[in-house]
Structures are given as structure tokens and as C-alpha cells.
PDB file of C-alpha atoms and ligand atoms in Angstrom:
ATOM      1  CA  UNK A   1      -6.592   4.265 -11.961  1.00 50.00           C
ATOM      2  CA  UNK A   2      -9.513   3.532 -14.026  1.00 47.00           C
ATOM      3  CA  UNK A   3      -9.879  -0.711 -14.133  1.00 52.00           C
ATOM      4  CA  UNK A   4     -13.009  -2.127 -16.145  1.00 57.00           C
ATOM      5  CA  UNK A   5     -13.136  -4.771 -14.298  1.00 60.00           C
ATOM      6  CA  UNK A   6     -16.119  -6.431 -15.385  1.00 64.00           C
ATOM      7  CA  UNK A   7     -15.073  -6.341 -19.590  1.00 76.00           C
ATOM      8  CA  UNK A   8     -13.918  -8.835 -21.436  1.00 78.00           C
ATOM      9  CA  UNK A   9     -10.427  -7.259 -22.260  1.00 74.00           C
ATOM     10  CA  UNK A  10      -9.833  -6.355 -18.816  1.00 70.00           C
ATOM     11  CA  UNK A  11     -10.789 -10.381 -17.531  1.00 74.00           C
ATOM     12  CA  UNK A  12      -8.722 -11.700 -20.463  1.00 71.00           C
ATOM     13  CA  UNK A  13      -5.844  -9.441 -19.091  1.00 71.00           C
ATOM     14  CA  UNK A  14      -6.108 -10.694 -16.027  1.00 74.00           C
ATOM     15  CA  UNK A  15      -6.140 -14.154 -16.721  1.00 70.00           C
ATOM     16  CA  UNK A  16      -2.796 -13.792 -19.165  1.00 84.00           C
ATOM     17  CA  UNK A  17      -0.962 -11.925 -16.700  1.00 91.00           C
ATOM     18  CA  UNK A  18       1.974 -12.796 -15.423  1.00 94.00           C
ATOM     19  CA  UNK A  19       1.738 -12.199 -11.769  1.00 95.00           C
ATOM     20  CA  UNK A  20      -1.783 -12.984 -11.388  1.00 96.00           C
ATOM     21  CA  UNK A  21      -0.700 -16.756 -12.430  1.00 96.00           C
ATOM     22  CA  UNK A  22       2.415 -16.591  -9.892  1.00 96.00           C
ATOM     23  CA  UNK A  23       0.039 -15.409  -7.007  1.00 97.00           C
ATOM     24  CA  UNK A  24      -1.450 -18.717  -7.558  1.00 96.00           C
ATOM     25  CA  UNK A  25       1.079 -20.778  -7.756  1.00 96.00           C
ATOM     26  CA  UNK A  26       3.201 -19.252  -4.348  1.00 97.00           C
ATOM     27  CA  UNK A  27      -0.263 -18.705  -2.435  1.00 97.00           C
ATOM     28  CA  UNK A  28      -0.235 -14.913  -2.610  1.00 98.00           C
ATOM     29  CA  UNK A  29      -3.893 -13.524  -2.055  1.00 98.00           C
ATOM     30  CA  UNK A  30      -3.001 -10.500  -4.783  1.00 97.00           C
ATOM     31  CA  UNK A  31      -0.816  -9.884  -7.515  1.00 97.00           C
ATOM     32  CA  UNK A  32       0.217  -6.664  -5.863  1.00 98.00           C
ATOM     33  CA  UNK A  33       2.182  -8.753  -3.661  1.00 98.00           C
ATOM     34  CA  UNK A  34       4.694  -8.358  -6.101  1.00 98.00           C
ATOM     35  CA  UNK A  35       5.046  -4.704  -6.163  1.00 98.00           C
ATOM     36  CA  UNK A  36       6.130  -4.810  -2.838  1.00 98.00           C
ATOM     37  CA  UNK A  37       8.609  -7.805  -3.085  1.00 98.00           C
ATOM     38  CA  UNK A  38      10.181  -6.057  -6.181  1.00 98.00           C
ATOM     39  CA  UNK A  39      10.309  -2.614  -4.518  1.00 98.00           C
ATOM     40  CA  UNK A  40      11.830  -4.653  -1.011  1.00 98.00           C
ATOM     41  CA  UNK A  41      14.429  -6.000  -3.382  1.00 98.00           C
ATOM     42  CA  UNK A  42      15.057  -3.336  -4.694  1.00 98.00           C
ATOM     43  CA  UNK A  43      15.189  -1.144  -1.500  1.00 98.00           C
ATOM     44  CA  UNK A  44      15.497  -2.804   1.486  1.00 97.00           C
ATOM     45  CA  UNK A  45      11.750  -1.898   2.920  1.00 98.00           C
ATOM     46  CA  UNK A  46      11.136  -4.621   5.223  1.00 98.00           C
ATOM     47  CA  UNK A  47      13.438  -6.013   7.587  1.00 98.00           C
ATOM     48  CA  UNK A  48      13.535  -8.866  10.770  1.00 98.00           C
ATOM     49  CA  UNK A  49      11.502  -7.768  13.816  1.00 98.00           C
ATOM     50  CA  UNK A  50      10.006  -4.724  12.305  1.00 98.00           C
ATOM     51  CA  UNK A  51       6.493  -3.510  13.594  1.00 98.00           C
ATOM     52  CA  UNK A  52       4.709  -2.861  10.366  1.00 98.00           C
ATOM     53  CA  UNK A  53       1.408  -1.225   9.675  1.00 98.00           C
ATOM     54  CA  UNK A  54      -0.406  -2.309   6.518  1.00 98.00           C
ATOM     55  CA  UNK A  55      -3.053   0.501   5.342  1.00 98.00           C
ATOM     56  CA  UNK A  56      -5.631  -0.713   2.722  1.00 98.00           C
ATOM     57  CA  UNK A  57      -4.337  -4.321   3.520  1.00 98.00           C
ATOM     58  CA  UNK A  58      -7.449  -6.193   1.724  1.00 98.00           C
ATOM     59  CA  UNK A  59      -6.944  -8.915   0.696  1.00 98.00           C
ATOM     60  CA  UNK A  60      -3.800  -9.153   2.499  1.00 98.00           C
ATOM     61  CA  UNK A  61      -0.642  -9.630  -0.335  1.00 98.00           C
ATOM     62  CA  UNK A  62       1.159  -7.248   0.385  1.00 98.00           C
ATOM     63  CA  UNK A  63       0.379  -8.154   4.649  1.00 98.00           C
ATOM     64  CA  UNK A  64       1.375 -12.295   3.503  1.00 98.00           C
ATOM     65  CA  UNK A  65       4.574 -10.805   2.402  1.00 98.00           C
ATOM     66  CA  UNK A  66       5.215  -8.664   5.068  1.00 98.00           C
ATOM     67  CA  UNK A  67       5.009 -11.236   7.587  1.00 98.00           C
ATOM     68  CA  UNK A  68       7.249 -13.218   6.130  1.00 98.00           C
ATOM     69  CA  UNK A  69       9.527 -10.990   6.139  1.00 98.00           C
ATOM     70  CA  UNK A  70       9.473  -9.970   9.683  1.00 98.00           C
ATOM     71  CA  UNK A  71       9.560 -12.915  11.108  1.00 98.00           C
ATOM     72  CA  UNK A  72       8.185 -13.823  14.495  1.00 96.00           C
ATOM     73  CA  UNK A  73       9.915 -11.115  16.215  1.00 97.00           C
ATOM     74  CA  UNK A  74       8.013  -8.807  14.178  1.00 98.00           C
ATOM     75  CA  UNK A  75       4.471  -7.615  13.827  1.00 98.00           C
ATOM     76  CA  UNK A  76       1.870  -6.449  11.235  1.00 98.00           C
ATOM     77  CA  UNK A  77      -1.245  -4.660  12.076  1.00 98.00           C
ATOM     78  CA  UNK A  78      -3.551  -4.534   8.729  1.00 98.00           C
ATOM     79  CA  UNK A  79      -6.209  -2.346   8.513  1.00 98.00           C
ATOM     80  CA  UNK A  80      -8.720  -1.845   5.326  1.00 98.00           C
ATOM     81  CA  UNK A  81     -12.444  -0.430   5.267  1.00 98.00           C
ATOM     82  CA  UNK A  82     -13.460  -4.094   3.322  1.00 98.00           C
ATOM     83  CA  UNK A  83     -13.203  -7.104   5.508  1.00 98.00           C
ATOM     84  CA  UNK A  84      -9.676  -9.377   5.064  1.00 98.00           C
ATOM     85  CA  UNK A  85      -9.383 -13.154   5.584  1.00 98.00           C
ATOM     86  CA  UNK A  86      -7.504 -13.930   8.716  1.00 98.00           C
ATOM     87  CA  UNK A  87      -3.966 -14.254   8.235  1.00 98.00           C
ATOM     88  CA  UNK A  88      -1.924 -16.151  10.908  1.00 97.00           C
ATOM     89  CA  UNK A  89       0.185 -13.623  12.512  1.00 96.00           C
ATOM     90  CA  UNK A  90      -1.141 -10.266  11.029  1.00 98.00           C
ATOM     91  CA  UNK A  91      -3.700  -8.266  13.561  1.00 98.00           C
ATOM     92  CA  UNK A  92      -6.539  -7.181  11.246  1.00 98.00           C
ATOM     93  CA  UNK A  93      -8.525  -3.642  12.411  1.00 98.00           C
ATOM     94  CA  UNK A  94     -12.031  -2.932  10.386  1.00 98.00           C
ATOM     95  CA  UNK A  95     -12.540   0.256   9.129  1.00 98.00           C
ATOM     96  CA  UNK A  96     -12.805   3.085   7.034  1.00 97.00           C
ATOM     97  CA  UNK A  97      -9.033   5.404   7.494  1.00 96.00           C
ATOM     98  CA  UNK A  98     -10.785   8.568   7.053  1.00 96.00           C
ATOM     99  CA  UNK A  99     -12.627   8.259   9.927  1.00 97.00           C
ATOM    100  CA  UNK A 100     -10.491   9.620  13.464  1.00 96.00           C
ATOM    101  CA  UNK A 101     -11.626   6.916  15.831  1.00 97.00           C
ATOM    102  CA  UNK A 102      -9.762   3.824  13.448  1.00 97.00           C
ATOM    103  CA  UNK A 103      -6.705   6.286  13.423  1.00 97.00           C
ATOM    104  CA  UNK A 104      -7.161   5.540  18.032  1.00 97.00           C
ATOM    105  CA  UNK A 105      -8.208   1.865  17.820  1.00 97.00           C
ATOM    106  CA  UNK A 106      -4.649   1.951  15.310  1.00 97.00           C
ATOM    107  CA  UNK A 107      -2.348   3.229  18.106  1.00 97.00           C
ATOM    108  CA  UNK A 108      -4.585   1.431  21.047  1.00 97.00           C
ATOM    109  CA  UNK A 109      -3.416  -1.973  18.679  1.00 96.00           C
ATOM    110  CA  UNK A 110      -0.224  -1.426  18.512  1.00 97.00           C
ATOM    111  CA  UNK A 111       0.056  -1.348  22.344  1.00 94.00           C
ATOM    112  CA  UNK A 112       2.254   1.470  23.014  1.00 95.00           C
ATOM    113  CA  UNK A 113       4.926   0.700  20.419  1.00 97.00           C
ATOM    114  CA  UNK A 114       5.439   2.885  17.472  1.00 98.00           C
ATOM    115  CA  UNK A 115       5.965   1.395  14.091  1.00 98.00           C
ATOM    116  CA  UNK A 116       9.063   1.030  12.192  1.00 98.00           C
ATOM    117  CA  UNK A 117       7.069   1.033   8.674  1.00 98.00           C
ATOM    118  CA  UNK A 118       3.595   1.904   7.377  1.00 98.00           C
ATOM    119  CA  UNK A 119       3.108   0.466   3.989  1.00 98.00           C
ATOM    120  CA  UNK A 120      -0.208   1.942   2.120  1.00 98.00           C
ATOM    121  CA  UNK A 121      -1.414   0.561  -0.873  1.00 98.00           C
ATOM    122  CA  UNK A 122      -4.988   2.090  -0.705  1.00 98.00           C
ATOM    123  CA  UNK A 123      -7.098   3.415  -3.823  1.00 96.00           C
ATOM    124  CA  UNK A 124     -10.359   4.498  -3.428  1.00 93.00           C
ATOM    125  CA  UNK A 125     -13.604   3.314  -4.905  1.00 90.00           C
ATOM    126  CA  UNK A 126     -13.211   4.408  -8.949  1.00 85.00           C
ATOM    127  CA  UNK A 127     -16.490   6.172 -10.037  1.00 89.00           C
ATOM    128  CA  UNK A 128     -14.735   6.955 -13.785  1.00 88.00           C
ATOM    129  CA  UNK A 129     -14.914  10.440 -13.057  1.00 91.00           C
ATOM    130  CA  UNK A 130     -11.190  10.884 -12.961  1.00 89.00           C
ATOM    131  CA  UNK A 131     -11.106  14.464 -11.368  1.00 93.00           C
ATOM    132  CA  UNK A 132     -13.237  13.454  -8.218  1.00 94.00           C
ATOM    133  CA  UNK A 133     -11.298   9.658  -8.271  1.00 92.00           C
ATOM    134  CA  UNK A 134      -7.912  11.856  -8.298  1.00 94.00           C
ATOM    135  CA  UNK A 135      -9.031  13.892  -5.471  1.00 95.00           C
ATOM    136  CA  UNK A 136     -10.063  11.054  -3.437  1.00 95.00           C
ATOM    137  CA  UNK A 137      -6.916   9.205  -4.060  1.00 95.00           C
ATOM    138  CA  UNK A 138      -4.925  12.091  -3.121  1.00 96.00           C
ATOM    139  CA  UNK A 139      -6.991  12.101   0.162  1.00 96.00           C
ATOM    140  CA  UNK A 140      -6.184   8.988   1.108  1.00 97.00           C
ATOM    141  CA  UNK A 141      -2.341   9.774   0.496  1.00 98.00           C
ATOM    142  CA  UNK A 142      -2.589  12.743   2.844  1.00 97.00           C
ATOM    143  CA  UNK A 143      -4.726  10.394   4.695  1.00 97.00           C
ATOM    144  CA  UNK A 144      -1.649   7.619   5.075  1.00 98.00           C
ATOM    145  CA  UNK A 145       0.853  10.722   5.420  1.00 98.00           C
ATOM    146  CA  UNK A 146      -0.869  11.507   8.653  1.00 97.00           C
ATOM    147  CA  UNK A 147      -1.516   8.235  10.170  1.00 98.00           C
ATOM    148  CA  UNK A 148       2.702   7.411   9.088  1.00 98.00           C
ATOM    149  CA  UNK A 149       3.563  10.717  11.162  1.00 98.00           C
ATOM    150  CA  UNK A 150       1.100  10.047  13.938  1.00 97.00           C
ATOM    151  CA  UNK A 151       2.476   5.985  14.493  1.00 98.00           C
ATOM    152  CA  UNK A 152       6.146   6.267  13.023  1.00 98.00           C
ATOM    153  CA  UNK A 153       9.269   5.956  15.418  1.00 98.00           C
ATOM    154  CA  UNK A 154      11.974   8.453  14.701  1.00 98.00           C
ATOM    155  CA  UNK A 155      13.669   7.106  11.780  1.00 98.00           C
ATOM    156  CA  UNK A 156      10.757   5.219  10.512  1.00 98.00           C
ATOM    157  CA  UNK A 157       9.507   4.366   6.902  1.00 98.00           C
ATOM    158  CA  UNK A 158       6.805   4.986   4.902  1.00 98.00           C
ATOM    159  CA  UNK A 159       5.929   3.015   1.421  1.00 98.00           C
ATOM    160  CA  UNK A 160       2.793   4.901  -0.538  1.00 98.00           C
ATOM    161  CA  UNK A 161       0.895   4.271  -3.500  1.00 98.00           C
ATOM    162  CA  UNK A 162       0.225   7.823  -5.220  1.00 97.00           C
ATOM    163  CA  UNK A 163      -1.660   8.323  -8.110  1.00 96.00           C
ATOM    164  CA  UNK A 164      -0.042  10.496 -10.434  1.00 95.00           C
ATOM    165  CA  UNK A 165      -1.735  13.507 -11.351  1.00 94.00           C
ATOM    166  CA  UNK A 166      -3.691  16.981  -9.932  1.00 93.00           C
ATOM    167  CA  UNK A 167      -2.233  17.314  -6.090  1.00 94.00           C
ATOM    168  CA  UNK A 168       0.949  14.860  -6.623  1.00 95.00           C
ATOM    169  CA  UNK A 169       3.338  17.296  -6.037  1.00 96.00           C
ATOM    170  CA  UNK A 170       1.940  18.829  -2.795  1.00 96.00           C
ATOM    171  CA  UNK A 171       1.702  15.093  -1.352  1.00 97.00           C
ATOM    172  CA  UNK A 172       5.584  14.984  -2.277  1.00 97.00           C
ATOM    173  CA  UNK A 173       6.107  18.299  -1.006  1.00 97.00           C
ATOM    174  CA  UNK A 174       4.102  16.823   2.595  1.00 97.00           C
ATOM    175  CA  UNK A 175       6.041  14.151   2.457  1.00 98.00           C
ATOM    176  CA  UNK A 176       9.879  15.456   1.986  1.00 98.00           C
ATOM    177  CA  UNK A 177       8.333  18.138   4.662  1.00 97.00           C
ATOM    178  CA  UNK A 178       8.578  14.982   7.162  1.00 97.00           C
ATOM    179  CA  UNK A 179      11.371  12.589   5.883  1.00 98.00           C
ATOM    180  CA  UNK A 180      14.834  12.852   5.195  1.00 98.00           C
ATOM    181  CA  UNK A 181      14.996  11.034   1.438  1.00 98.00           C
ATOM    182  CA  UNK A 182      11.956   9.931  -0.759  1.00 98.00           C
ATOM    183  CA  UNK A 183      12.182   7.690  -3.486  1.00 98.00           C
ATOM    184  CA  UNK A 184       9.853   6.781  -6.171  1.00 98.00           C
ATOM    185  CA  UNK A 185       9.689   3.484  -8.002  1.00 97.00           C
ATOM    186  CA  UNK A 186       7.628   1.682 -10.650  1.00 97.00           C
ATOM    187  CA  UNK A 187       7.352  -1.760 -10.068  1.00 97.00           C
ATOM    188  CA  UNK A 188       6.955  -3.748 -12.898  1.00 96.00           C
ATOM    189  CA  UNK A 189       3.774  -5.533 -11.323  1.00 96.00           C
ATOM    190  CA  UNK A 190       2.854  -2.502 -11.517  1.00 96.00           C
ATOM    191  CA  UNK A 191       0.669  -1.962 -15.260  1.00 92.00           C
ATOM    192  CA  UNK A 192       2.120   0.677 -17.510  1.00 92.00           C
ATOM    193  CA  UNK A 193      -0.714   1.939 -18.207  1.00 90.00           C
ATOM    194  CA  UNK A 194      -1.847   2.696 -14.216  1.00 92.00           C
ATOM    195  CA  UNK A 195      -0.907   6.078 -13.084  1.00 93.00           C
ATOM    196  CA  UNK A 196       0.292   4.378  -9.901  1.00 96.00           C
ATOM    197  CA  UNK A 197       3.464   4.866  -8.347  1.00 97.00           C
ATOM    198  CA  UNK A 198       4.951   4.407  -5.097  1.00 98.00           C
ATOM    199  CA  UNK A 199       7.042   6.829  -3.066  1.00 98.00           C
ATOM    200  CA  UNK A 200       9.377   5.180  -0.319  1.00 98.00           C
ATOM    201  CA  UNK A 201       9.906   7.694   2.359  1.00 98.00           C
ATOM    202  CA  UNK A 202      12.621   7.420   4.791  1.00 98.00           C
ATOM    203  CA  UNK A 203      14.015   8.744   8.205  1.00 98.00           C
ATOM    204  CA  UNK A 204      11.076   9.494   9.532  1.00 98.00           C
ATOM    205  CA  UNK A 205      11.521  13.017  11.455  1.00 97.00           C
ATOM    206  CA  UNK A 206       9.404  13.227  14.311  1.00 87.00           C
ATOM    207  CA  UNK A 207       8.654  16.465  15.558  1.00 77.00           C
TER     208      UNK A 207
HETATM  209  C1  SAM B 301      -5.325  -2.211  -4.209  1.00 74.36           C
HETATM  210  S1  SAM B 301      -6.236  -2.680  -2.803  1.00 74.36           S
HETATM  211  C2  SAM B 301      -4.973  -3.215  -1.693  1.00 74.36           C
HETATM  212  C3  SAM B 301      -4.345  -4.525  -2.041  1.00 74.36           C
HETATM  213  C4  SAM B 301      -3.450  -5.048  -0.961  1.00 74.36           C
HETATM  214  N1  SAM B 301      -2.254  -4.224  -0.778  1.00 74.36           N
HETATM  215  C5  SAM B 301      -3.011  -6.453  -1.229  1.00 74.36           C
HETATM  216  O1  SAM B 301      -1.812  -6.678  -1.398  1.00 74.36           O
HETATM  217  O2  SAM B 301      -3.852  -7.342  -1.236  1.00 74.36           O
HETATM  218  C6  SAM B 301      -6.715  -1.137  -2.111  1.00 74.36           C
HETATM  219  C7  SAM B 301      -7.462  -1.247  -0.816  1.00 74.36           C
HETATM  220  O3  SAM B 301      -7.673   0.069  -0.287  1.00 74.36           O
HETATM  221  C8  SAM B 301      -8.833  -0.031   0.525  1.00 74.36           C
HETATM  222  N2  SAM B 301      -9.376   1.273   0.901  1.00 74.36           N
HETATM  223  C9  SAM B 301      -9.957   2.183   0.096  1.00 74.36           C
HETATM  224  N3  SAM B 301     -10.415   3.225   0.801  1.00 74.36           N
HETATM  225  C10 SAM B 301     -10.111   2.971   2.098  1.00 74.36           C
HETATM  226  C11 SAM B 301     -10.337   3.684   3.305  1.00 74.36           C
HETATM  227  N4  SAM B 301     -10.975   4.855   3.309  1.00 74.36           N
HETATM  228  N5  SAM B 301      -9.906   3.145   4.481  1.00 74.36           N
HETATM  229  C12 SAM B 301      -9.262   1.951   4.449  1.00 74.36           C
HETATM  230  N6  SAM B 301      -9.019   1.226   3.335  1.00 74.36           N
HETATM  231  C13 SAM B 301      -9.437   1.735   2.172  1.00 74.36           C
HETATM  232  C14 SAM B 301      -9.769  -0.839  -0.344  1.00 74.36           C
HETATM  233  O4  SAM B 301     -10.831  -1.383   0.403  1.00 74.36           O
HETATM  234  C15 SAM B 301      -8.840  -1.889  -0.945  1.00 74.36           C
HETATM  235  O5  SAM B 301      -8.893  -3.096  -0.232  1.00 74.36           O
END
């Protein structure tokens, strides 16, 4: 989880890597656009006039994609607690997740529709002390578990970055508590050495 972002290992990294050069070239805002096209390839995520709900959105890859992929029939409501770019199409709500009155301006923005997907690629802050980093990652997981079961439709999907470690099984356990089938996948944008994952939850059971 750890990313040292300011040596010079860690800035020649980035500059070598792969999918920071293709984010470039195609006009992606992140590289971890690419762990969501490879994991949509892979599974299916994101479909044509979905209603999508991006958590932790900033800067907006992994929204660019989405909106492509849902086409104009579709929509994507991003929400981070860092500002994000406008993006044509994508509805963009400021604000920190952990805080109840973003989860009501949430629902209030998506109008009375429920979503089809929430997608959450959120990590928090990284203060190097990895037991208090683990527990606030796993916070936000709960966090996104909760906000998926609050704004899903029956049926409905739920793609989540977890950070393996202390409290991943009981966010698994939460999870397959409220969906029919989990998956987990590694993307290959993903780095090895990151103890991210991502869990693809489906059939949403709402009750
Ligand atoms: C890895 S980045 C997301 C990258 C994004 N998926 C993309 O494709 O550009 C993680 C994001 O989680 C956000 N985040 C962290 N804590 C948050 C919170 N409490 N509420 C909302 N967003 C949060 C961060 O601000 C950061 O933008």
C-alpha cells in the first residue's frame, strides 16, 4: 500500500512503466484505468446504459472508462474527498465518504434511480504506519460495502479495491453476507508488489 512517491526509484518506476506511458498515449487521466479495463474484459463489469457510481473517482480513469462504456444511455456519478477535473458526462459530488451527509447528497444525485454498479477504487492517505493504514483501508471497504448496499438495485454489482491483510476476511465475509458470487482478481496494472486486490461482487441481494 506503501508508495514512496517522492524517491527516485519510485519516479524512475513510474516513468518506465508500462501503463503509465499508455495512459498518455489513449488520454487516460490514471494508469489504474487499466485495472478496470482488464478486470471488464475479463468479467463483464460494465455494460450499455448502466447507472454507475464511481467511489474514490480522483482523477477520474477509472470514471473516463466507465463512461465509455455506458454509453449515453448510461450514467456515472463520481465522488472522491480530492477535487476531479470535469469530465463530460460523469456527475462529480465533493466529499469525504465517511461522512453520512455525502452518503444523502449520493442518493439525492442519482435522482431516485438505484445503481446497477458501484465501482470503488479508494485508498486512504498512507502515513507508513501499516497497522493504522490497514485499518483505515479496511474502513473505507466497509465504508463502500455500505454505500453499494444502500444505492444497489436488486441484482446489482459491486467492484472493490481491498487491501490484503488484518480485517480482509471479515470484509469478504460482509460482502458474500450481501451478494450471491464474489470474485477476486489481480490485474496486471495492478504492481506485484501492492497488496491490492479487487473483489467483484455480484447479485446484489437487497434486503
Ligand atoms: C487510487 S485513487 C483512485 C484512482 C481512480 N480510480 C482513477 O482511476 O483515477 C484513490 C482515491 O481515493 C480517494 N479517497 C480516499 N479517502 C477517501 C474518502 N474518505 N472519501 C472519498 N474518497 C477518498 C482519494 O482521494 C483518491 O483520489
Amino acid at each position: 500500500m506503501v508508495r514512496h512517491k517522492h524517491s527516485k526509484q519510485w519516479l524512475r518506476d513510474h516513468a518506465d512503466d508500462e501503463f503509465v506511458r499508455r495512459a498518455r498515449q489513449e488520454g487516460y487521466r490514471s494508469r489504474a484505468a487499466y485495472k478496470l479495463r482488464e478486470i471488464d474484459e475479463r468479467h463483464r463489469v460494465l455494460r450499455r446504459d448502466m447507472i454507475v457510481v464511481d467511489l474514490g473517482a480522483s482523477p477520474g480513469g477509472w470514471s473516463q472508462y466507465a463512461r465509455q462504456k455506458v454509453g449515453a444511455g448510461g450514467r456515472v456519478v463520481a465522488q472522491d474527498i480530492l477535487p476531479m477535473e470535469p469530465l463530460p458526462g460523469v456527475d462529480f459530488l465533493l466529499g469525504d465518504i465517511r461522512d453520512p451527509a455525502v452518503l444523502d447528497l449520493l442518493i439525492t444525485s442519482l435522482s431516485g434511480a438505484s445503481a446497477d454498479l458501484v465501482i470503488s477504487d479508494m485508498s486512504p492517505n498512507i502515513s507508513g504506519d501499516r497497522v493504522s493504514d490497514q485499518a483505515r483501508a479496511g474502513q473505507l471497504g466497509e465504508l463502500a460495502v455500505e454505500v453499494a448496499a444502500t444505492v444497489l438495485a436488486p441484482g446489482g454489482q459491486l467492484l472493490l479495491k481491498v487491501f490484503q491483510g488484518e480485517g480482509t476476511g471479515e470484509l469478504r465475509r460482509q460482502m458474500a453476507r450481501r451478494f450471491d458470487k464474489l470474485v477476486t482478481c489481480k490485474p496486471r496494472a495492478s504492481r506485484t508488489k501492492s497488496r491490492e486486490i479487487y473483489v467483484f461482487a455480484k447479485g446484489f441481494q437487497a434486503n
